[in-house]
């Protein structure tokens, strides 16, 4: 049986740097955590520990359109606080 999804936060950071992404509440063992980020460059993302990149989309010829990456992690249970994503330009993210 699959439980109801737990939705985290959607946020936009206006500059390059590091973003603190909060975990959703009440994470259980083997919950699938999905991290989605959009930025104008895929080249310098640093994923949080334990996350695996599963999809990227880049329009390298058009820097006005955002690139996208998705990363996943199966929870060990009880994850809380924030995780860190490092990015080269402004970013929008969701978990």
N, CA, C and O atoms as a Tinker XYZ file with bonds, in Angstrom:
   380  protein
     1  N      0.846000   -1.180000    0.000000    73     2
     2  CA     0.000000    0.000000    0.000000    64     1     3
     3  C      0.888000    1.239000    0.000000    63     2     4     5
     4  O      1.881000    1.311000    0.724000    81     3
     5  N      0.525000    2.171000   -0.794000    73     3     6
     6  CA     1.264000    3.422000   -0.896000    64     5     7
     7  C      0.527000    4.489000   -0.103000    63     6     8     9
     8  O     -0.678000    4.680000   -0.269000    81     7
     9  N      1.256000    5.179000    0.754000    73     7    10
    10  CA     0.654000    6.246000    1.540000    64     9    11
    11  C      0.496000    7.527000    0.737000    63    10    12    13
    12  O      0.940000    7.620000   -0.408000    81    11
    13  N     -0.127000    8.487000    1.339000    73    11    14
    14  CA    -0.321000    9.786000    0.700000    64    13    15
    15  C      1.017000   10.493000    0.554000    63    14    16    17
    16  O      1.883000   10.353000    1.418000    81    15
    17  N      1.205000   11.256000   -0.533000    73    15    18
    18  CA     2.456000   11.996000   -0.707000    64    17    19
    19  C      2.640000   13.040000    0.389000    63    18    20    21
    20  O      1.672000   13.591000    0.914000    81    19
    21  N      3.879000   13.294000    0.713000    73    19    22
    22  CA     4.232000   14.356000    1.662000    64    21    23
    23  C      4.921000   15.431000    0.849000    63    22    24    25
    24  O      5.966000   15.187000    0.246000    81    23
    25  N      4.354000   16.590000    0.830000    73    23    26
    26  CA     4.863000   17.660000   -0.020000    64    25    27
    27  C      5.679000   18.625000    0.810000    63    26    28    29
    28  O      5.263000   19.057000    1.885000    81    27
    29  N      6.843000   18.954000    0.293000    73    27    30
    30  CA     7.711000   19.916000    0.962000    64    29    31
    31  C      7.418000   21.320000    0.502000    63    30    32    33
    32  O      6.258000   21.719000    0.401000    81    31
    33  N      8.446000   22.061000    0.226000    73    31    34
    34  CA     8.358000   23.484000   -0.063000    64    33    35
    35  C      8.802000   23.773000   -1.485000    63    34    36    37
    36  O      9.684000   23.098000   -2.016000    81    35
    37  N      8.193000   24.776000   -2.100000    73    35    38
    38  CA     8.668000   25.305000   -3.373000    64    37    39
    39  C      9.239000   26.675000   -3.077000    63    38    40    41
    40  O      8.613000   27.472000   -2.378000    81    39
    41  N     10.415000   26.958000   -3.597000    73    39    42
    42  CA    11.072000   28.227000   -3.289000    64    41    43
    43  C     11.923000   28.678000   -4.456000    63    42    44    45
    44  O     12.354000   27.866000   -5.275000    81    43
    45  N     12.160000   29.965000   -4.528000    73    43    46
    46  CA    13.066000   30.535000   -5.527000    64    45    47
    47  C     14.147000   31.323000   -4.803000    63    46    48    49
    48  O     13.852000   32.118000   -3.911000    81    47
    49  N     15.395000   31.101000   -5.187000    73    47    50
    50  CA    16.518000   31.887000   -4.680000    64    49    51
    51  C     17.044000   32.728000   -5.827000    63    50    52    53
    52  O     17.286000   32.212000   -6.918000    81    51
    53  N     17.223000   34.014000   -5.591000    73    51    54
    54  CA    17.501000   34.963000   -6.658000    64    53    55
    55  C     18.952000   35.016000   -7.113000    63    54    56    57
    56  O     19.258000   35.726000   -8.070000    81    55
    57  N     19.844000   34.300000   -6.470000    73    55    58
    58  CA    21.248000   34.414000   -6.846000    64    57    59
    59  C     21.936000   33.056000   -6.776000    63    58    60    61
    60  O     21.407000   32.094000   -6.218000    81    59
    61  N     23.123000   33.009000   -7.356000    73    59    62
    62  CA    23.947000   31.811000   -7.268000    64    61    63
    63  C     24.345000   31.584000   -5.822000    63    62    64    65
    64  O     24.363000   32.517000   -5.019000    81    63
    65  N     24.663000   30.343000   -5.495000    73    63    66
    66  CA    25.117000   30.062000   -4.141000    64    65    67
    67  C     24.620000   28.740000   -3.635000    63    66    68    69
    68  O     24.608000   27.750000   -4.366000    81    67
    69  N     24.211000   28.719000   -2.391000    73    67    70
    70  CA    23.757000   27.504000   -1.731000    64    69    71
    71  C     22.340000   27.715000   -1.216000    63    70    72    73
    72  O     22.039000   28.736000   -0.598000    81    71
    73  N     21.475000   26.740000   -1.475000    73    71    74
    74  CA    20.096000   26.809000   -0.988000    64    73    75
    75  C     19.862000   25.715000    0.035000    63    74    76    77
    76  O     20.290000   24.577000   -0.154000    81    75
    77  N     19.189000   26.058000    1.112000    73    75    78
    78  CA    18.801000   25.095000    2.141000    64    77    79
    79  C     17.374000   24.650000    1.848000    63    78    80    81
    80  O     16.439000   25.446000    1.937000    81    79
    81  N     17.209000   23.387000    1.502000    73    79    82
    82  CA    15.904000   22.834000    1.134000    64    81    83
    83  C     15.359000   22.045000    2.326000    63    82    84    85
    84  O     15.973000   21.058000    2.731000    81    83
    85  N     14.220000   22.455000    2.898000    73    83    86
    86  CA    13.683000   21.722000    4.053000    64    85    87
    87  C     13.061000   20.386000    3.643000    63    86    88    89
    88  O     12.413000   20.280000    2.602000    81    87
    89  N     13.269000   19.381000    4.476000    73    87    90
    90  CA    12.596000   18.096000    4.274000    64    89    91
    91  C     11.119000   18.249000    4.629000    63    90    92    93
    92  O     10.774000   19.062000    5.487000    81    91
    93  N     10.236000   17.472000    3.977000    73    91    94
    94  CA     8.838000   17.432000    4.415000    64    93    95
    95  C      8.752000   16.780000    5.804000    63    94    96    97
    96  O      9.697000   16.121000    6.238000    81    95
    97  N      7.652000   16.960000    6.480000    73    95    98
    98  CA     7.459000   16.378000    7.811000    64    97    99
    99  C      7.137000   14.885000    7.729000    63    98   100   101
   100  O      6.639000   14.398000    6.714000    81    99
   101  N      7.426000   14.183000    8.799000    73    99   102
   102  CA     7.009000   12.789000    8.995000    64   101   103
   103  C      7.507000   11.819000    7.921000    63   102   104   105
   104  O      6.723000   11.028000    7.397000    81   103
   105  N      8.777000   11.869000    7.595000    73   103   106
   106  CA     9.349000   10.967000    6.603000    64   105   107
   107  C      9.547000    9.593000    7.225000    63   106   108   109
   108  O     10.069000    9.470000    8.333000    81   107
   109  N      9.122000    8.553000    6.494000    73   107   110
   110  CA     9.220000    7.175000    6.954000    64   109   111
   111  C     10.274000    6.408000    6.154000    63   110   112   113
   112  O     10.690000    6.855000    5.085000    81   111
   113  N     10.700000    5.266000    6.665000    73   111   114
   114  CA    11.655000    4.408000    5.968000    64   113   115
   115  C     11.125000    4.074000    4.572000    63   114   116   117
   116  O      9.955000    3.732000    4.406000    81   115
   117  N     11.995000    4.179000    3.586000    73   115   118
   118  CA    11.720000    3.879000    2.178000    64   117   119
   119  C     10.764000    4.846000    1.490000    63   118   120   121
   120  O     10.329000    4.565000    0.374000    81   119
   121  N     10.418000    5.975000    2.109000    73   119   122
   122  CA     9.706000    7.011000    1.361000    64   121   123
   123  C     10.622000    7.452000    0.229000    63   122   124   125
   124  O     11.832000    7.571000    0.421000    81   123
   125  N     10.055000    7.696000   -0.946000    73   123   126
   126  CA    10.832000    8.191000   -2.072000    64   125   127
   127  C     10.880000    9.706000   -1.988000    63   126   128   129
   128  O      9.852000   10.372000   -2.109000    81   127
   129  N     12.067000   10.249000   -1.781000    73   127   130
   130  CA    12.255000   11.695000   -1.739000    64   129   131
   131  C     12.654000   12.155000   -3.134000    63   130   132   133
   132  O     13.584000   11.610000   -3.729000    81   131
   133  N     11.950000   13.158000   -3.655000    73   131   134
   134  CA    12.221000   13.679000   -4.993000    64   133   135
   135  C     12.606000   15.143000   -4.859000    63   134   136   137
   136  O     11.873000   15.938000   -4.270000    81   135
   137  N     13.757000   15.490000   -5.408000    73   135   138
   138  CA    14.246000   16.867000   -5.399000    64   137   139
   139  C     14.255000   17.358000   -6.836000    63   138   140   141
   140  O     14.917000   16.766000   -7.688000    81   139
   141  N     13.528000   18.431000   -7.116000    73   139   142
   142  CA    13.482000   19.019000   -8.452000    64   141   143
   143  C     14.052000   20.428000   -8.383000    63   142   144   145
   144  O     13.661000   21.225000   -7.530000    81   143
   145  N     14.977000   20.729000   -9.285000    73   143   146
   146  CA    15.582000   22.063000   -9.329000    64   145   147
   147  C     15.617000   22.563000  -10.760000    63   146   148   149
   148  O     15.780000   21.792000  -11.705000    81   147
   149  N     15.463000   23.856000  -10.896000    73   147   150
   150  CA    15.532000   24.497000  -12.194000    64   149   151
   151  C     16.490000   25.673000  -12.101000    63   150   152   153
   152  O     16.422000   26.473000  -11.168000    81   151
   153  N     17.377000   25.767000  -13.072000    73   151   154
   154  CA    18.422000   26.779000  -13.035000    64   153   155
   155  C     18.861000   27.047000  -14.471000    63   154   156   157
   156  O     18.550000   26.249000  -15.354000    81   155
   157  N     19.557000   28.120000  -14.729000    73   155   158
   158  CA    20.021000   28.403000  -16.086000    64   157   159
   159  C     21.325000   27.706000  -16.439000    63   158   160   161
   160  O     21.924000   28.018000  -17.467000    81   159
   161  N     21.774000   26.782000  -15.625000    73   159   162
   162  CA    22.980000   26.005000  -15.927000    64   161   163
   163  C     22.960000   24.710000  -15.139000    63   162   164   165
   164  O     22.769000   24.724000  -13.923000    81   163
   165  N     23.155000   23.581000  -15.824000    73   163   166
   166  CA    23.234000   22.292000  -15.147000    64   165   167
   167  C     24.662000   21.937000  -14.752000    63   166   168   169
   168  O     24.880000   20.976000  -14.014000    81   167
   169  N     25.622000   22.692000  -15.229000    73   167   170
   170  CA    27.012000   22.257000  -15.156000    64   169   171
   171  C     27.595000   22.213000  -13.754000    63   170   172   173
   172  O     28.515000   21.433000  -13.509000    81   171
   173  N     27.097000   23.020000  -12.823000    73   171   174
   174  CA    27.764000   23.124000  -11.536000    64   173   175
   175  C     26.873000   22.806000  -10.338000    63   174   176   177
   176  O     27.157000   23.257000   -9.228000    81   175
   177  N     25.814000   22.046000  -10.540000    73   175   178
   178  CA    24.985000   21.640000   -9.414000    64   177   179
   179  C     25.752000   20.695000   -8.507000    63   178   180   181
   180  O     26.516000   19.860000   -8.990000    81   179
   181  N     25.562000   20.813000   -7.221000    73   179   182
   182  CA    26.074000   19.837000   -6.272000    64   181   183
   183  C     24.879000   19.261000   -5.535000    63   182   184   185
   184  O     24.172000   19.977000   -4.826000    81   183
   185  N     24.655000   17.968000   -5.704000    73   183   186
   186  CA    23.509000   17.318000   -5.066000    64   185   187
   187  C     23.784000   17.039000   -3.600000    63   186   188   189
   188  O     24.934000   16.838000   -3.207000    81   187
   189  N     22.733000   17.027000   -2.788000    73   187   190
   190  CA    22.890000   16.646000   -1.385000    64   189   191
   191  C     23.333000   15.185000   -1.268000    63   190   192   193
   192  O     23.070000   14.379000   -2.160000    81   191
   193  N     23.996000   14.856000   -0.182000    73   191   194
   194  CA    24.465000   13.501000    0.076000    64   193   195
   195  C     23.323000   12.504000    0.007000    63   194   196   197
   196  O     22.257000   12.727000    0.582000    81   195
   197  N     23.549000   11.406000   -0.697000    73   195   198
   198  CA    22.561000   10.342000   -0.781000    64   197   199
   199  C     21.589000   10.451000   -1.933000    63   198   200   201
   200  O     20.887000    9.484000   -2.228000    81   199
   201  N     21.521000   11.605000   -2.602000    73   199   202
   202  CA    20.613000   11.775000   -3.733000    64   201   203
   203  C     21.295000   11.349000   -5.031000    63   202   204   205
   204  O     22.495000   11.555000   -5.212000    81   203
   205  N     20.518000   10.756000   -5.922000    73   203   206
   206  CA    21.003000   10.307000   -7.220000    64   205   207
   207  C     20.250000   11.053000   -8.312000    63   206   208   209
   208  O     19.021000   11.115000   -8.290000    81   207
   209  N     20.974000   11.614000   -9.259000    73   207   210
   210  CA    20.352000   12.292000  -10.396000    64   209   211
   211  C     19.671000   11.256000  -11.279000    63   210   212   213
   212  O     20.286000   10.259000  -11.659000    81   211
   213  N     18.402000   11.489000  -11.607000    73   211   214
   214  CA    17.662000   10.542000  -12.439000    64   213   215
   215  C     17.211000   11.149000  -13.764000    63   214   216   217
   216  O     16.874000   10.413000  -14.691000    81   215
   217  N     17.198000   12.476000  -13.871000    73   215   218
   218  CA    16.792000   13.102000  -15.119000    64   217   219
   219  C     17.306000   14.535000  -15.166000    63   218   220   221
   220  O     17.314000   15.248000  -14.162000    81   219
   221  N     17.727000   14.930000  -16.342000    73   219   222
   222  CA    18.110000   16.322000  -16.575000    64   221   223
   223  C     17.570000   16.754000  -17.928000    63   222   224   225
   224  O     17.371000   15.932000  -18.822000    81   223
   225  N     17.341000   18.021000  -18.064000    73   223   226
   226  CA    16.921000   18.590000  -19.344000    64   225   227
   227  C     17.627000   19.911000  -19.506000    63   226   228   229
   228  O     17.541000   20.784000  -18.643000    81   227
   229  N     18.322000   20.056000  -20.607000    73   227   230
   230  CA    19.087000   21.273000  -20.821000    64   229   231
   231  C     18.870000   21.801000  -22.220000    63   230   232   233
   232  O     18.863000   21.045000  -23.191000    81   231
   233  N     18.694000   23.095000  -22.313000    73   231   234
   234  CA    18.635000   23.781000  -23.598000    64   233   235
   235  C     19.873000   24.669000  -23.697000    63   234   236   237
   236  O     19.786000   25.894000  -23.605000    81   235
   237  N     21.012000   24.034000  -23.886000    73   235   238
   238  CA    22.300000   24.726000  -23.843000    64   237   239
   239  C     22.366000   25.906000  -24.796000    63   238   240   241
   240  O     23.059000   26.883000  -24.513000    81   239
   241  N     21.667000   25.840000  -25.911000    73   239   242
   242  CA    21.726000   26.919000  -26.889000    64   241   243
   243  C     20.889000   28.122000  -26.478000    63   242   244   245
   244  O     21.004000   29.188000  -27.082000    81   243
   245  N     20.049000   27.967000  -25.461000    73   243   246
   246  CA    19.162000   29.051000  -25.057000    64   245   247
   247  C     19.307000   29.308000  -23.564000    63   246   248   249
   248  O     18.648000   28.653000  -22.757000    81   247
   249  N     20.156000   30.247000  -23.190000    73   247   250
   250  CA    20.400000   30.521000  -21.775000    64   249   251
   251  C     19.247000   31.273000  -21.110000    63   250   252   253
   252  O     19.258000   31.460000  -19.893000    81   251
   253  N     18.261000   31.704000  -21.882000    73   251   254
   254  CA    17.110000   32.393000  -21.296000    64   253   255
   255  C     16.112000   31.401000  -20.717000    63   254   256   257
   256  O     15.263000   31.784000  -19.912000    81   255
   257  N     16.196000   30.128000  -21.112000    73   255   258
   258  CA    15.271000   29.119000  -20.613000    64   257   259
   259  C     15.964000   28.278000  -19.554000    63   258   260   261
   260  O     17.145000   27.962000  -19.695000    81   259
   261  N     15.255000   27.912000  -18.501000    73   259   262
   262  CA    15.893000   27.169000  -17.417000    64   261   263
   263  C     16.180000   25.717000  -17.771000    63   262   264   265
   264  O     15.476000   25.107000  -18.577000    81   263
   265  N     17.216000   25.180000  -17.160000    73   263   266
   266  CA    17.518000   23.758000  -17.201000    64   265   267
   267  C     16.858000   23.122000  -15.983000    63   266   268   269
   268  O     16.550000   23.807000  -15.008000    81   267
   269  N     16.645000   21.836000  -16.040000    73   267   270
   270  CA    15.941000   21.144000  -14.981000    64   269   271
   271  C     16.688000   19.879000  -14.599000    63   270   272   273
   272  O     17.218000   19.189000  -15.470000    81   271
   273  N     16.740000   19.565000  -13.315000    73   271   274
   274  CA    17.210000   18.248000  -12.903000    64   273   275
   275  C     16.308000   17.695000  -11.819000    63   274   276   277
   276  O     15.730000   18.427000  -11.016000    81   275
   277  N     16.209000   16.369000  -11.824000    73   275   278
   278  CA    15.470000   15.634000  -10.801000    64   277   279
   279  C     16.438000   14.664000  -10.146000    63   278   280   281
   280  O     17.237000   14.014000  -10.821000    81   279
   281  N     16.358000   14.573000   -8.832000    73   279   282
   282  CA    17.184000   13.637000   -8.078000    64   281   283
   283  C     16.296000   12.929000   -7.065000    63   282   284   285
   284  O     15.316000   13.500000   -6.585000    81   283
   285  N     16.639000   11.685000   -6.742000    73   283   286
   286  CA    15.836000   10.908000   -5.801000    64   285   287
   287  C     16.712000   10.296000   -4.707000    63   286   288   289
   288  O     17.930000   10.173000   -4.838000    81   287
   289  N     16.039000    9.926000   -3.636000    73   287   290
   290  CA    16.676000    9.204000   -2.536000    64   289   291
   291  C     15.583000    8.436000   -1.812000    63   290   292   293
   292  O     14.495000    8.967000   -1.586000    81   291
   293  N     15.865000    7.188000   -1.445000    73   291   294
   294  CA    14.948000    6.448000   -0.588000    64   293   295
   295  C     15.312000    6.768000    0.854000    63   294   296   297
   296  O     16.465000    6.626000    1.261000    81   295
   297  N     14.328000    7.195000    1.613000    73   295   298
   298  CA    14.559000    7.653000    2.975000    64   297   299
   299  C     14.982000    6.513000    3.888000    63   298   300   301
   300  O     14.550000    5.370000    3.737000    81   299
   301  N     15.837000    6.858000    4.836000    73   299   302
   302  CA    16.177000    5.900000    5.897000    64   301   303
   303  C     15.176000    6.030000    7.041000    63   302   304   305
   304  O     15.135000    5.193000    7.943000    81   303
   305  N     14.378000    7.078000    6.993000    73   303   306
   306  CA    13.352000    7.331000    8.006000    64   305   307
   307  C     13.801000    8.399000    8.978000    63   306   308   309
   308  O     14.930000    8.380000    9.469000    81   307
   309  N     12.909000    9.327000    9.249000    73   307   310
   310  CA    13.208000   10.361000   10.223000    64   309   311
   311  C     14.056000   11.510000    9.718000    63   310   312   313
   312  O     14.476000   12.346000   10.517000    81   311
   313  N     14.326000   11.586000    8.415000    73   311   314
   314  CA    15.066000   12.739000    7.911000    64   313   315
   315  C     14.344000   14.019000    8.322000    63   314   316   317
   316  O     13.116000   14.093000    8.279000    81   315
   317  N     15.105000   15.003000    8.712000    73   315   318
   318  CA    14.508000   16.273000    9.132000    64   317   319
   319  C     15.526000   17.384000    8.916000    63   318   320   321
   320  O     16.678000   17.135000    8.560000    81   319
   321  N     15.085000   18.589000    9.135000    73   319   322
   322  CA    15.973000   19.729000    8.933000    64   321   323
   323  C     16.030000   20.112000    7.470000    63   322   324   325
   324  O     15.007000   20.123000    6.784000    81   323
   325  N     17.223000   20.426000    6.990000    73   323   326
   326  CA    17.373000   20.865000    5.608000    64   325   327
   327  C     18.501000   20.096000    4.935000    63   326   328   329
   328  O     19.371000   19.531000    5.598000    81   327
   329  N     18.471000   20.087000    3.615000    73   327   330
   330  CA    19.580000   19.579000    2.819000    64   329   331
   331  C     20.085000   20.729000    1.966000    63   330   332   333
   332  O     19.381000   21.725000    1.797000    81   331
   333  N     21.285000   20.612000    1.430000    73   331   334
   334  CA    21.921000   21.722000    0.729000    64   333   335
   335  C     22.107000   21.421000   -0.750000    63   334   336   337
   336  O     22.594000   20.353000   -1.121000    81   335
   337  N     21.712000   22.381000   -1.596000    73   335   338
   338  CA    21.956000   22.311000   -3.032000    64   337   339
   339  C     22.803000   23.526000   -3.396000    63   338   340   341
   340  O     22.439000   24.661000   -3.090000    81   339
   341  N     23.935000   23.279000   -4.049000    73   339   342
   342  CA    24.789000   24.370000   -4.524000    64   341   343
   343  C     24.505000   24.574000   -6.009000    63   342   344   345
   344  O     24.427000   23.609000   -6.769000    81   343
   345  N     24.352000   25.831000   -6.419000    73   343   346
   346  CA    23.946000   26.126000   -7.796000    64   345   347
   347  C     24.678000   27.350000   -8.328000    63   346   348   349
   348  O     25.020000   28.252000   -7.564000    81   347
   349  N     24.922000   27.384000   -9.655000    73   347   350
   350  CA    25.714000   28.460000  -10.258000    64   349   351
   351  C     24.948000   29.732000  -10.570000    63   350   352   353
   352  O     25.560000   30.783000  -10.761000    81   351
   353  N     23.618000   29.662000  -10.626000    73   351   354
   354  CA    22.796000   30.831000  -10.968000    64   353   355
   355  C     21.554000   30.815000  -10.091000    63   354   356   357
   356  O     21.413000   29.958000   -9.219000    81   355
   357  N     20.654000   31.763000  -10.325000    73   355   358
   358  CA    19.377000   31.763000   -9.596000    64   357   359
   359  C     18.706000   30.414000   -9.776000    63   358   360   361
   360  O     18.907000   29.750000  -10.792000    81   359
   361  N     17.910000   30.006000   -8.798000    73   359   362
   362  CA    17.355000   28.658000   -8.795000    64   361   363
   363  C     15.928000   28.657000   -8.240000    63   362   364   365
   364  O     15.568000   29.481000   -7.400000    81   363
   365  N     15.138000   27.721000   -8.728000    73   363   366
   366  CA    13.848000   27.409000   -8.114000    64   365   367
   367  C     13.903000   25.933000   -7.773000    63   366   368   369
   368  O     14.383000   25.135000   -8.578000    81   367
   369  N     13.421000   25.548000   -6.594000    73   367   370
   370  CA    13.515000   24.153000   -6.184000    64   369   371
   371  C     12.273000   23.736000   -5.416000    63   370   372   373
   372  O     11.504000   24.560000   -4.921000    81   371
   373  N     12.111000   22.425000   -5.338000    73   371   374
   374  CA    10.977000   21.857000   -4.601000    64   373   375
   375  C     11.352000   20.481000   -4.111000    63   374   376   377
   376  O     12.092000   19.756000   -4.777000    81   375
   377  N     10.848000   20.122000   -2.954000    73   375   378
   378  CA    10.995000   18.736000   -2.481000    64   377   379
   379  C      9.672000   18.282000   -1.933000    63   378   380
   380  O      9.551000   17.145000   -1.476000    81   379
